[in-house]
């Protein structure tokens, strides 16, 4: 063993959806912190999809990729076996939305429950960290805009359905299902609720989040138009929040993970003045959306200091340019 005497220093953890935008960054942080990481992917042999993970520092020694599929029951058993912690970041790929129930909602709920059932079978698992979303908190029409939204708030399922916004609804239903299952089965759970994640991408393949950002930086307003007002957070902060909630023995419940909350036009003004060479839209059509702030004091109590807009967009744009997307 010689050089590897510290391999088990922090124990073994599983990260689902390992090749994704956030999961890749989380794995990078976990490896640097001294964890052994089991990452689940649909096809470990698809080198193009997973090459960026093998380039991470410590990957050759402490990373193992295992095949698992959200919609296949028991497929996470092997990956989670012997792990002390599970970070469930995987989300079903959003379909064409012709049938939101079977394409988006069912996979989000069943995928989460499949992972948790595997956790239940493994007595070694001491804590599960689930990646939820701040959209599980803010889609409602009955709050006081002068009082920042906190973890006690839940998005209205009825409002999500009437507005046909399936992502917030899928995240809300999946998180509620997770809380119910973990309560019934004595599993220690904490959920992280990031706002819109901005930052460098480790995978070369562009996810929907970054695709929207690229569109915005190239002058498109369509995909950002519906945001109205939005919280933003650096991807590195989101990864660190997951680890803080896992490592802190007293951490429990939900944690809103966000830095600045701003309107679209404030964002356009900030971006166009900071990056004058990019064709950022100057104005957005004003939407009649309620103003809100997010109370992040619970997350900050675990020791995180959130990076500002400048750092998150500087890092994101540098990464996009380096990969040839801008």
Short mmCIF file of C-alpha atoms in Angstrom, two decimals:
data_model
loop_
_atom_site.label_atom_id
_atom_site.label_comp_id
_atom_site.label_asym_id
_atom_site.label_seq_id
_atom_site.Cartn_x
_atom_site.Cartn_y
_atom_site.Cartn_z
CA UNK A 1 0.00 0.00 0.00
CA UNK A 2 2.83 2.45 0.83
CA UNK A 3 1.78 5.72 -0.82
CA UNK A 4 -1.93 4.96 -0.49
CA UNK A 5 -2.09 4.83 3.29
CA UNK A 6 -4.47 7.84 3.32
CA UNK A 7 -6.92 6.42 0.77
CA UNK A 8 -9.52 5.59 3.43
CA UNK A 9 -8.97 8.78 5.35
CA UNK A 10 -12.43 10.11 4.49
CA UNK A 11 -14.15 6.90 3.50
CA UNK A 12 -16.10 5.87 0.43
CA UNK A 13 -19.00 7.80 -1.11
CA UNK A 14 -21.23 7.38 -4.16
CA UNK A 15 -22.17 10.18 -6.59
CA UNK A 16 -25.04 9.46 -8.98
CA UNK A 17 -25.10 10.91 -12.50
CA UNK A 18 -21.32 11.28 -12.25
CA UNK A 19 -20.66 12.73 -15.71
CA UNK A 20 -23.05 15.68 -15.29
CA UNK A 21 -22.20 19.38 -14.93
CA UNK A 22 -22.59 19.58 -11.14
CA UNK A 23 -21.69 15.96 -10.30
CA UNK A 24 -18.33 16.27 -12.12
CA UNK A 25 -17.43 19.32 -10.05
CA UNK A 26 -18.58 17.60 -6.84
CA UNK A 27 -16.40 14.57 -7.67
CA UNK A 28 -13.45 16.88 -8.31
CA UNK A 29 -13.93 18.40 -4.83
CA UNK A 30 -14.46 15.02 -3.12
CA UNK A 31 -11.27 13.57 -4.64
CA UNK A 32 -9.28 16.65 -3.57
CA UNK A 33 -10.72 16.20 -0.04
CA UNK A 34 -9.46 12.61 0.17
CA UNK A 35 -12.60 10.56 -0.50
CA UNK A 36 -12.86 7.36 -2.48
CA UNK A 37 -15.63 8.03 -5.02
CA UNK A 38 -17.91 5.57 -6.77
CA UNK A 39 -19.59 7.43 -9.63
CA UNK A 40 -22.63 6.05 -11.43
CA UNK A 41 -23.09 6.58 -15.17
CA UNK A 42 -25.29 4.93 -17.74
CA UNK A 43 -22.29 3.71 -19.76
CA UNK A 44 -18.84 3.65 -18.09
CA UNK A 45 -17.37 2.58 -21.44
CA UNK A 46 -18.48 5.74 -23.26
CA UNK A 47 -15.07 7.40 -23.06
CA UNK A 48 -16.24 10.64 -24.66
CA UNK A 49 -18.78 11.12 -21.85
CA UNK A 50 -16.45 10.24 -18.96
CA UNK A 51 -12.96 11.28 -20.16
CA UNK A 52 -13.07 14.53 -18.15
CA UNK A 53 -13.57 12.51 -14.94
CA UNK A 54 -10.45 10.42 -15.51
CA UNK A 55 -8.43 13.63 -15.92
CA UNK A 56 -9.32 14.80 -12.39
CA UNK A 57 -6.58 14.86 -9.78
CA UNK A 58 -6.73 11.62 -7.77
CA UNK A 59 -9.12 9.90 -10.20
CA UNK A 60 -6.80 7.06 -11.14
CA UNK A 61 -6.32 6.12 -7.48
CA UNK A 62 -9.69 6.95 -5.93
CA UNK A 63 -12.43 7.00 -8.59
CA UNK A 64 -14.44 4.06 -9.86
CA UNK A 65 -17.25 4.35 -12.40
CA UNK A 66 -20.15 1.91 -12.18
CA UNK A 67 -23.09 1.39 -14.54
CA UNK A 68 -26.52 2.35 -13.15
CA UNK A 69 -29.75 3.68 -14.58
CA UNK A 70 -32.28 5.82 -12.70
CA UNK A 71 -35.22 3.91 -14.11
CA UNK A 72 -33.90 0.43 -13.38
CA UNK A 73 -34.74 -0.87 -9.91
CA UNK A 74 -31.80 -2.29 -7.92
CA UNK A 75 -29.30 -0.89 -10.43
CA UNK A 76 -27.65 1.26 -7.73
CA UNK A 77 -27.14 -1.63 -5.28
CA UNK A 78 -23.59 -2.44 -6.40
CA UNK A 79 -22.46 1.20 -6.57
CA UNK A 80 -23.76 2.06 -3.10
CA UNK A 81 -22.54 -1.15 -1.43
CA UNK A 82 -19.97 -0.27 1.25
CA UNK A 83 -20.42 3.50 0.86
CA UNK A 84 -20.85 5.73 3.91
CA UNK A 85 -22.40 8.60 1.99
CA UNK A 86 -24.50 8.99 -1.15
CA UNK A 87 -24.78 12.21 -3.17
CA UNK A 88 -27.81 11.89 -5.44
CA UNK A 89 -27.33 14.55 -8.11
CA UNK A 90 -28.68 12.63 -11.13
CA UNK A 91 -31.80 13.96 -12.82
CA UNK A 92 -33.66 12.34 -15.69
CA UNK A 93 -32.90 13.88 -19.08
CA UNK A 94 -35.81 16.18 -19.90
CA UNK A 95 -37.81 14.69 -22.77
CA UNK A 96 -39.89 16.35 -25.45
CA UNK A 97 -42.57 17.17 -22.85
CA UNK A 98 -45.35 15.71 -24.99
CA UNK A 99 -46.25 13.72 -21.89
CA UNK A 100 -44.72 15.46 -18.85
CA UNK A 101 -46.03 12.85 -16.40
CA UNK A 102 -44.19 9.90 -17.95
CA UNK A 103 -41.24 11.81 -19.44
CA UNK A 104 -40.32 14.13 -16.56
CA UNK A 105 -42.31 13.67 -13.35
CA UNK A 106 -42.33 9.87 -12.98
CA UNK A 107 -38.60 9.46 -13.79
CA UNK A 108 -37.65 12.18 -11.27
CA UNK A 109 -39.67 10.57 -8.47
CA UNK A 110 -38.98 6.92 -9.31
CA UNK A 111 -35.29 7.59 -9.98
CA UNK A 112 -34.90 9.17 -6.55
CA UNK A 113 -36.77 6.31 -4.86
CA UNK A 114 -34.68 3.71 -6.71
CA UNK A 115 -31.49 5.30 -5.34
CA UNK A 116 -32.96 5.50 -1.81
CA UNK A 117 -34.08 1.85 -1.88
CA UNK A 118 -30.48 0.89 -2.62
CA UNK A 119 -29.36 3.09 0.29
CA UNK A 120 -31.80 1.30 2.61
CA UNK A 121 -30.23 -2.08 1.70
CA UNK A 122 -26.75 -0.85 2.68
CA UNK A 123 -26.26 -0.48 6.45
CA UNK A 124 -22.94 1.30 5.79
CA UNK A 125 -24.77 4.41 4.45
CA UNK A 126 -24.89 7.01 7.21
CA UNK A 127 -26.13 10.02 5.22
CA UNK A 128 -27.72 10.89 1.89
CA UNK A 129 -27.36 14.32 0.29
CA UNK A 130 -29.95 15.03 -2.40
CA UNK A 131 -29.56 17.78 -5.00
CA UNK A 132 -32.91 19.53 -5.17
CA UNK A 133 -33.48 23.08 -6.46
CA UNK A 134 -34.46 26.54 -5.25
CA UNK A 135 -37.35 26.16 -7.70
CA UNK A 136 -38.94 23.91 -5.03
CA UNK A 137 -39.26 27.02 -2.85
CA UNK A 138 -40.17 30.00 -5.04
CA UNK A 139 -42.99 29.00 -7.41
CA UNK A 140 -45.93 30.29 -5.39
CA UNK A 141 -48.21 33.31 -5.46
CA UNK A 142 -49.00 33.71 -1.78
CA UNK A 143 -45.78 34.98 -0.19
CA UNK A 144 -44.80 38.38 1.17
CA UNK A 145 -42.10 39.76 -1.19
CA UNK A 146 -40.63 41.71 1.75
CA UNK A 147 -39.82 38.50 3.66
CA UNK A 148 -37.04 36.41 2.07
CA UNK A 149 -38.07 32.85 1.20
CA UNK A 150 -36.49 30.20 3.39
CA UNK A 151 -36.41 26.41 3.66
CA UNK A 152 -39.91 26.26 5.15
CA UNK A 153 -41.38 27.37 1.81
CA UNK A 154 -42.56 24.86 -0.81
CA UNK A 155 -43.54 25.62 -4.39
CA UNK A 156 -47.22 25.21 -5.22
CA UNK A 157 -47.80 22.02 -7.19
CA UNK A 158 -51.07 23.47 -8.53
CA UNK A 159 -49.34 26.64 -9.79
CA UNK A 160 -46.56 24.61 -11.45
CA UNK A 161 -49.15 22.49 -13.25
CA UNK A 162 -51.26 25.47 -14.34
CA UNK A 163 -48.15 27.28 -15.68
CA UNK A 164 -46.90 23.98 -17.17
CA UNK A 165 -43.45 24.41 -15.63
CA UNK A 166 -42.43 20.81 -15.24
CA UNK A 167 -38.86 21.14 -13.92
CA UNK A 168 -39.86 22.86 -10.62
CA UNK A 169 -42.74 20.42 -10.25
CA UNK A 170 -40.50 17.37 -10.84
CA UNK A 171 -37.95 18.64 -8.31
CA UNK A 172 -40.67 19.43 -5.74
CA UNK A 173 -42.34 16.02 -6.06
CA UNK A 174 -39.00 14.15 -6.02
CA UNK A 175 -37.78 15.99 -2.91
CA UNK A 176 -41.06 15.42 -1.07
CA UNK A 177 -40.94 11.71 -1.99
CA UNK A 178 -37.36 11.54 -0.68
CA UNK A 179 -38.31 13.12 2.67
CA UNK A 180 -41.24 10.75 3.08
CA UNK A 181 -39.19 7.65 2.22
CA UNK A 182 -36.23 8.62 4.43
CA UNK A 183 -38.51 9.42 7.36
CA UNK A 184 -40.26 6.04 7.05
CA UNK A 185 -36.99 4.13 6.70
CA UNK A 186 -34.76 5.96 9.19
CA UNK A 187 -32.33 7.33 6.57
CA UNK A 188 -30.41 10.53 7.44
CA UNK A 189 -31.12 13.02 4.61
CA UNK A 190 -30.14 16.59 3.84
CA UNK A 191 -31.20 18.39 0.65
CA UNK A 192 -29.33 21.14 -1.19
CA UNK A 193 -31.45 23.70 -3.09
CA UNK A 194 -29.19 25.55 -5.56
CA UNK A 195 -30.42 28.52 -7.54
CA UNK A 196 -29.26 28.90 -11.18
CA UNK A 197 -25.77 27.35 -11.31
CA UNK A 198 -23.04 29.33 -13.10
CA UNK A 199 -19.36 28.42 -13.52
CA UNK A 200 -16.82 26.42 -15.46
CA UNK A 201 -17.83 23.15 -17.11
CA UNK A 202 -15.65 20.06 -16.77
CA UNK A 203 -17.58 18.01 -19.37
CA UNK A 204 -17.14 19.28 -22.94
CA UNK A 205 -20.76 18.41 -23.66
CA UNK A 206 -22.95 21.40 -22.89
CA UNK A 207 -25.84 20.85 -20.46
CA UNK A 208 -29.15 22.73 -20.73
CA UNK A 209 -28.08 25.23 -18.04
CA UNK A 210 -24.95 26.28 -19.92
CA UNK A 211 -26.77 26.16 -23.24
CA UNK A 212 -29.09 28.88 -21.87
CA UNK A 213 -26.08 30.91 -20.67
CA UNK A 214 -24.36 30.65 -24.07
CA UNK A 215 -27.57 31.83 -25.75
CA UNK A 216 -27.75 34.81 -23.39
CA UNK A 217 -24.10 35.77 -23.99
CA UNK A 218 -24.72 35.60 -27.74
CA UNK A 219 -27.66 37.98 -27.59
CA UNK A 220 -30.65 35.63 -27.35
CA UNK A 221 -33.36 36.52 -24.87
CA UNK A 222 -35.83 33.66 -25.44
CA UNK A 223 -34.56 31.10 -22.97
CA UNK A 224 -33.73 33.57 -20.20
CA UNK A 225 -36.91 35.58 -20.71
CA UNK A 226 -38.99 33.30 -18.48
CA UNK A 227 -36.53 33.64 -15.57
CA UNK A 228 -37.80 37.10 -14.67
CA UNK A 229 -36.01 37.25 -11.31
CA UNK A 230 -33.48 34.56 -10.43
CA UNK A 231 -30.86 33.60 -7.88
CA UNK A 232 -27.38 32.67 -9.15
CA UNK A 233 -24.64 30.59 -7.53
CA UNK A 234 -21.11 29.47 -8.43
CA UNK A 235 -20.80 25.76 -9.24
CA UNK A 236 -17.87 25.39 -6.84
CA UNK A 237 -20.01 26.78 -4.00
CA UNK A 238 -22.75 24.26 -4.80
CA UNK A 239 -20.26 21.38 -4.65
CA UNK A 240 -18.83 22.66 -1.35
CA UNK A 241 -22.34 23.03 0.11
CA UNK A 242 -23.00 19.34 -0.61
CA UNK A 243 -19.80 18.36 1.19
CA UNK A 244 -20.41 20.69 4.16
CA UNK A 245 -23.90 19.22 4.65
CA UNK A 246 -22.42 15.72 4.48
CA UNK A 247 -19.51 16.32 6.85
CA UNK A 248 -21.34 18.37 9.49
CA UNK A 249 -22.89 15.93 11.95
CA UNK A 250 -25.54 18.47 12.97
CA UNK A 251 -26.63 19.30 9.42
CA UNK A 252 -30.22 18.30 8.69
CA UNK A 253 -33.19 19.33 6.59
CA UNK A 254 -33.13 21.60 3.54
CA UNK A 255 -30.45 24.14 2.58
CA UNK A 256 -30.96 26.98 0.10
CA UNK A 257 -27.73 27.47 -1.82
CA UNK A 258 -27.59 30.84 -3.59
CA UNK A 259 -25.57 34.03 -3.91
CA UNK A 260 -27.17 37.01 -5.71
CA UNK A 261 -30.87 37.27 -6.61
CA UNK A 262 -31.39 39.76 -9.45
CA UNK A 263 -33.84 40.70 -12.22
CA UNK A 264 -33.09 39.92 -15.84
CA UNK A 265 -32.49 43.56 -16.71
CA UNK A 266 -30.04 43.96 -13.81
CA UNK A 267 -28.24 40.87 -15.12
CA UNK A 268 -28.17 42.24 -18.69
CA UNK A 269 -26.79 45.55 -17.43
CA UNK A 270 -24.11 43.81 -15.34
CA UNK A 271 -23.04 41.49 -18.18
CA UNK A 272 -22.95 44.13 -20.92
CA UNK A 273 -20.83 46.50 -18.83
CA UNK A 274 -18.43 43.80 -17.61
CA UNK A 275 -18.06 41.97 -20.94
CA UNK A 276 -18.46 44.68 -23.61
CA UNK A 277 -17.18 42.41 -26.41
CA UNK A 278 -20.07 39.96 -25.94
CA UNK A 279 -23.44 40.63 -27.60
CA UNK A 280 -25.47 40.44 -24.39
CA UNK A 281 -29.10 41.68 -24.69
CA UNK A 282 -29.49 45.22 -23.39
CA UNK A 283 -33.06 44.77 -22.18
CA UNK A 284 -35.62 42.09 -21.47
CA UNK A 285 -39.37 42.36 -21.70
CA UNK A 286 -40.59 43.02 -18.16
CA UNK A 287 -42.57 40.08 -16.82
CA UNK A 288 -45.20 40.45 -14.16
CA UNK A 289 -43.44 38.26 -11.62
CA UNK A 290 -43.37 38.74 -7.85
CA UNK A 291 -40.12 40.05 -6.43
CA UNK A 292 -38.40 37.77 -3.94
CA UNK A 293 -35.16 37.25 -2.03
CA UNK A 294 -33.71 33.99 -0.71
CA UNK A 295 -32.69 33.56 2.92
CA UNK A 296 -29.39 31.63 2.86
CA UNK A 297 -28.48 32.04 6.53
CA UNK A 298 -28.95 28.31 7.22
CA UNK A 299 -26.44 27.31 4.54
CA UNK A 300 -24.02 30.06 5.55
CA UNK A 301 -24.16 28.81 9.16
CA UNK A 302 -22.22 25.73 7.94
CA UNK A 303 -19.32 27.97 6.94
CA UNK A 304 -19.80 28.80 3.25
CA UNK A 305 -19.02 32.27 1.90
CA UNK A 306 -20.74 32.59 -1.48
CA UNK A 307 -18.79 33.91 -4.47
CA UNK A 308 -20.28 36.93 -6.26
CA UNK A 309 -21.64 37.39 -9.79
CA UNK A 310 -18.27 38.66 -11.08
CA UNK A 311 -16.40 35.51 -10.13
CA UNK A 312 -19.07 33.08 -11.28
CA UNK A 313 -19.44 34.68 -14.73
CA UNK A 314 -15.69 35.33 -15.15
CA UNK A 315 -15.01 31.64 -14.49
CA UNK A 316 -17.92 30.49 -16.65
CA UNK A 317 -16.99 32.66 -19.66
CA UNK A 318 -13.30 31.73 -19.46
CA UNK A 319 -14.30 28.04 -19.49
CA UNK A 320 -16.72 28.48 -22.42
CA UNK A 321 -14.07 30.32 -24.44
CA UNK A 322 -11.45 27.69 -23.64
CA UNK A 323 -13.78 24.93 -24.87
CA UNK A 324 -14.62 26.86 -28.03
CA UNK A 325 -18.29 27.52 -27.21
CA UNK A 326 -17.92 31.32 -27.24
#
